[in-house]
């Protein structure tokens, strides 16, 4: 009868298997850091535009309203990107746990590990697509004026 408990070599093998997904987890955490920084900048800009410095309502001006609408679209996209990438990170964590359970209990759950990893990769792709769309919107809204752009 085989021993259901893991040996030291089984644990070492589980750690080796879990090392790959931890690199993905680290990369996803870095992306989340960038995305939350962008979201914070979007929120700060929105607050700046809606706060009145001299008692007048700047939010009634059409250019301000237009920028606020753009910021709201960007805020929603950044939030969706963060949500999708957080889901990817959570799924990678579950993959790591599943790899350890598989090695420690000799449980045949390779199909579950593959499914979870595929879900994590898909969630990361979705998050990056939302992030790319937000960056694209940001670059189309902001125009940097130079000496050359003043010429007709």
mmCIF file of C-alpha atoms in Angstrom:
data_model
loop_
_atom_site.group_PDB
_atom_site.id
_atom_site.type_symbol
_atom_site.label_atom_id
_atom_site.label_comp_id
_atom_site.label_asym_id
_atom_site.label_seq_id
_atom_site.Cartn_x
_atom_site.Cartn_y
_atom_site.Cartn_z
ATOM 1 C CA UNK A 1 0.000 0.000 0.000
ATOM 2 C CA UNK A 2 1.526 3.362 -1.025
ATOM 3 C CA UNK A 3 2.147 5.970 1.626
ATOM 4 C CA UNK A 4 -0.440 8.811 1.277
ATOM 5 C CA UNK A 5 1.818 11.259 3.091
ATOM 6 C CA UNK A 6 4.465 13.205 1.233
ATOM 7 C CA UNK A 7 8.150 12.558 1.565
ATOM 8 C CA UNK A 8 10.835 15.215 1.714
ATOM 9 C CA UNK A 9 11.554 14.767 -1.994
ATOM 10 C CA UNK A 10 7.829 15.238 -2.755
ATOM 11 C CA UNK A 11 7.833 18.542 -0.885
ATOM 12 C CA UNK A 12 11.001 19.647 -2.685
ATOM 13 C CA UNK A 13 9.400 18.771 -6.019
ATOM 14 C CA UNK A 14 6.244 20.724 -5.062
ATOM 15 C CA UNK A 15 8.371 23.758 -4.238
ATOM 16 C CA UNK A 16 10.123 23.489 -7.597
ATOM 17 C CA UNK A 17 6.781 23.237 -9.406
ATOM 18 C CA UNK A 18 5.383 26.217 -7.508
ATOM 19 C CA UNK A 19 8.382 28.409 -8.341
ATOM 20 C CA UNK A 20 7.189 29.178 -11.892
ATOM 21 C CA UNK A 21 3.772 30.484 -10.835
ATOM 22 C CA UNK A 22 5.379 32.632 -8.129
ATOM 23 C CA UNK A 23 7.260 34.534 -10.834
ATOM 24 C CA UNK A 24 3.938 35.186 -12.556
ATOM 25 C CA UNK A 25 2.545 36.321 -9.215
ATOM 26 C CA UNK A 26 5.446 38.757 -8.772
ATOM 27 C CA UNK A 27 4.975 40.158 -12.274
ATOM 28 C CA UNK A 28 1.237 40.552 -11.692
ATOM 29 C CA UNK A 29 1.911 42.389 -8.436
ATOM 30 C CA UNK A 30 4.173 44.791 -10.319
ATOM 31 C CA UNK A 31 1.450 45.434 -12.884
ATOM 32 C CA UNK A 32 -1.075 46.016 -10.109
ATOM 33 C CA UNK A 33 1.283 48.575 -8.593
ATOM 34 C CA UNK A 34 1.434 50.475 -11.885
ATOM 35 C CA UNK A 35 -2.329 50.264 -12.389
ATOM 36 C CA UNK A 36 -3.185 51.497 -8.901
ATOM 37 C CA UNK A 37 -0.755 54.381 -9.375
ATOM 38 C CA UNK A 38 -2.561 55.386 -12.571
ATOM 39 C CA UNK A 39 -5.939 55.079 -10.859
ATOM 40 C CA UNK A 40 -4.729 57.330 -8.045
ATOM 41 C CA UNK A 41 -3.573 59.946 -10.571
ATOM 42 C CA UNK A 42 -6.955 59.813 -12.347
ATOM 43 C CA UNK A 43 -8.796 60.310 -9.057
ATOM 44 C CA UNK A 44 -6.466 63.145 -8.004
ATOM 45 C CA UNK A 45 -7.021 64.932 -11.319
ATOM 46 C CA UNK A 46 -10.791 64.544 -10.982
ATOM 47 C CA UNK A 47 -10.702 65.994 -7.491
ATOM 48 C CA UNK A 48 -8.529 68.868 -8.658
ATOM 49 C CA UNK A 49 -10.986 69.724 -11.431
ATOM 50 C CA UNK A 50 -14.038 69.604 -9.157
ATOM 51 C CA UNK A 51 -12.593 71.550 -6.238
ATOM 52 C CA UNK A 52 -13.119 75.295 -6.425
ATOM 53 C CA UNK A 53 -10.238 77.519 -5.447
ATOM 54 C CA UNK A 54 -12.011 80.888 -5.415
ATOM 55 C CA UNK A 55 -15.609 79.939 -4.702
ATOM 56 C CA UNK A 56 -16.683 79.725 -8.361
ATOM 57 C CA UNK A 57 -17.881 76.488 -9.858
ATOM 58 C CA UNK A 58 -15.339 75.358 -12.413
ATOM 59 C CA UNK A 59 -17.305 72.180 -13.024
ATOM 60 C CA UNK A 60 -19.854 74.152 -15.084
ATOM 61 C CA UNK A 61 -17.323 74.896 -17.823
ATOM 62 C CA UNK A 62 -17.636 72.617 -20.855
ATOM 63 C CA UNK A 63 -13.898 71.808 -21.189
ATOM 64 C CA UNK A 64 -13.859 70.760 -17.533
ATOM 65 C CA UNK A 65 -16.974 68.622 -17.997
ATOM 66 C CA UNK A 66 -15.420 66.995 -21.051
ATOM 67 C CA UNK A 67 -12.249 66.153 -19.148
ATOM 68 C CA UNK A 68 -14.263 64.831 -16.203
ATOM 69 C CA UNK A 69 -16.193 62.510 -18.528
ATOM 70 C CA UNK A 70 -12.911 61.265 -19.957
ATOM 71 C CA UNK A 71 -11.489 60.753 -16.468
ATOM 72 C CA UNK A 72 -14.570 58.759 -15.480
ATOM 73 C CA UNK A 73 -14.150 56.455 -18.496
ATOM 74 C CA UNK A 74 -10.484 56.015 -17.636
ATOM 75 C CA UNK A 75 -11.309 55.390 -13.960
ATOM 76 C CA UNK A 76 -13.736 52.616 -14.884
ATOM 77 C CA UNK A 77 -11.210 50.984 -17.226
ATOM 78 C CA UNK A 78 -8.413 51.176 -14.651
ATOM 79 C CA UNK A 79 -10.704 49.694 -12.021
ATOM 80 C CA UNK A 80 -11.661 46.813 -14.326
ATOM 81 C CA UNK A 81 -7.980 46.215 -15.132
ATOM 82 C CA UNK A 82 -7.136 46.092 -11.424
ATOM 83 C CA UNK A 83 -10.013 43.710 -10.750
ATOM 84 C CA UNK A 84 -9.009 41.336 -13.553
ATOM 85 C CA UNK A 85 -5.325 41.336 -12.558
ATOM 86 C CA UNK A 86 -6.226 40.782 -8.902
ATOM 87 C CA UNK A 87 -8.342 37.816 -9.967
ATOM 88 C CA UNK A 88 -5.352 36.521 -11.945
ATOM 89 C CA UNK A 89 -3.132 36.845 -8.868
ATOM 90 C CA UNK A 90 -5.686 35.020 -6.716
ATOM 91 C CA UNK A 91 -5.934 32.206 -9.254
ATOM 92 C CA UNK A 92 -2.140 31.886 -9.348
ATOM 93 C CA UNK A 93 -2.165 31.568 -5.543
ATOM 94 C CA UNK A 94 -4.746 28.790 -5.821
ATOM 95 C CA UNK A 95 -2.553 27.111 -8.475
ATOM 96 C CA UNK A 96 0.356 27.120 -6.016
ATOM 97 C CA UNK A 97 -1.824 25.631 -3.277
ATOM 98 C CA UNK A 98 -3.135 23.001 -5.696
ATOM 99 C CA UNK A 99 0.415 22.057 -6.711
ATOM 100 C CA UNK A 100 1.337 21.544 -3.059
ATOM 101 C CA UNK A 101 -1.799 19.522 -2.333
ATOM 102 C CA UNK A 102 -1.138 17.392 -5.382
ATOM 103 C CA UNK A 103 2.409 16.637 -4.241
ATOM 104 C CA UNK A 104 1.629 16.262 -0.537
ATOM 105 C CA UNK A 105 -1.495 14.095 -0.834
ATOM 106 C CA UNK A 106 -0.700 12.404 -4.138
ATOM 107 C CA UNK A 107 -4.024 13.732 -5.394
ATOM 108 C CA UNK A 108 -4.514 13.544 -9.177
ATOM 109 C CA UNK A 109 -5.692 17.117 -9.770
ATOM 110 C CA UNK A 110 -3.530 18.084 -12.750
ATOM 111 C CA UNK A 111 -6.683 19.006 -14.687
ATOM 112 C CA UNK A 112 -7.669 21.449 -11.920
ATOM 113 C CA UNK A 113 -4.197 22.977 -11.865
ATOM 114 C CA UNK A 114 -4.273 23.420 -15.638
ATOM 115 C CA UNK A 115 -7.749 24.930 -15.529
ATOM 116 C CA UNK A 116 -6.809 27.370 -12.755
ATOM 117 C CA UNK A 117 -3.605 28.393 -14.524
ATOM 118 C CA UNK A 118 -5.486 28.933 -17.795
ATOM 119 C CA UNK A 119 -8.029 31.053 -15.919
ATOM 120 C CA UNK A 120 -5.230 33.100 -14.374
ATOM 121 C CA UNK A 121 -3.623 33.699 -17.765
ATOM 122 C CA UNK A 122 -6.975 34.687 -19.274
ATOM 123 C CA UNK A 123 -7.734 37.081 -16.399
ATOM 124 C CA UNK A 124 -4.292 38.646 -16.848
ATOM 125 C CA UNK A 125 -4.898 39.101 -20.586
ATOM 126 C CA UNK A 126 -8.262 40.763 -19.865
ATOM 127 C CA UNK A 127 -6.682 43.034 -17.239
ATOM 128 C CA UNK A 128 -3.888 44.050 -19.582
ATOM 129 C CA UNK A 129 -6.401 44.734 -22.365
ATOM 130 C CA UNK A 130 -8.378 47.072 -20.081
ATOM 131 C CA UNK A 131 -5.121 48.737 -19.035
ATOM 132 C CA UNK A 132 -4.063 49.206 -22.655
ATOM 133 C CA UNK A 133 -7.441 50.767 -23.457
ATOM 134 C CA UNK A 134 -7.085 53.183 -20.511
ATOM 135 C CA UNK A 135 -3.590 54.202 -21.634
ATOM 136 C CA UNK A 136 -4.886 54.669 -25.177
ATOM 137 C CA UNK A 137 -7.658 56.976 -23.916
ATOM 138 C CA UNK A 138 -5.181 58.933 -21.813
ATOM 139 C CA UNK A 139 -2.855 59.553 -24.738
ATOM 140 C CA UNK A 140 -5.703 60.761 -26.944
ATOM 141 C CA UNK A 141 -7.039 63.226 -24.381
ATOM 142 C CA UNK A 142 -3.744 64.885 -23.509
ATOM 143 C CA UNK A 143 -2.072 67.005 -26.161
ATOM 144 C CA UNK A 144 1.346 68.431 -25.439
ATOM 145 C CA UNK A 145 1.859 71.753 -27.128
ATOM 146 C CA UNK A 146 5.257 72.502 -28.617
ATOM 147 C CA UNK A 147 6.537 75.327 -30.760
ATOM 148 C CA UNK A 148 5.820 73.228 -33.865
ATOM 149 C CA UNK A 149 2.145 72.713 -32.981
ATOM 150 C CA UNK A 150 1.474 76.471 -32.939
ATOM 151 C CA UNK A 151 2.287 76.784 -36.656
ATOM 152 C CA UNK A 152 -0.553 76.653 -39.170
#
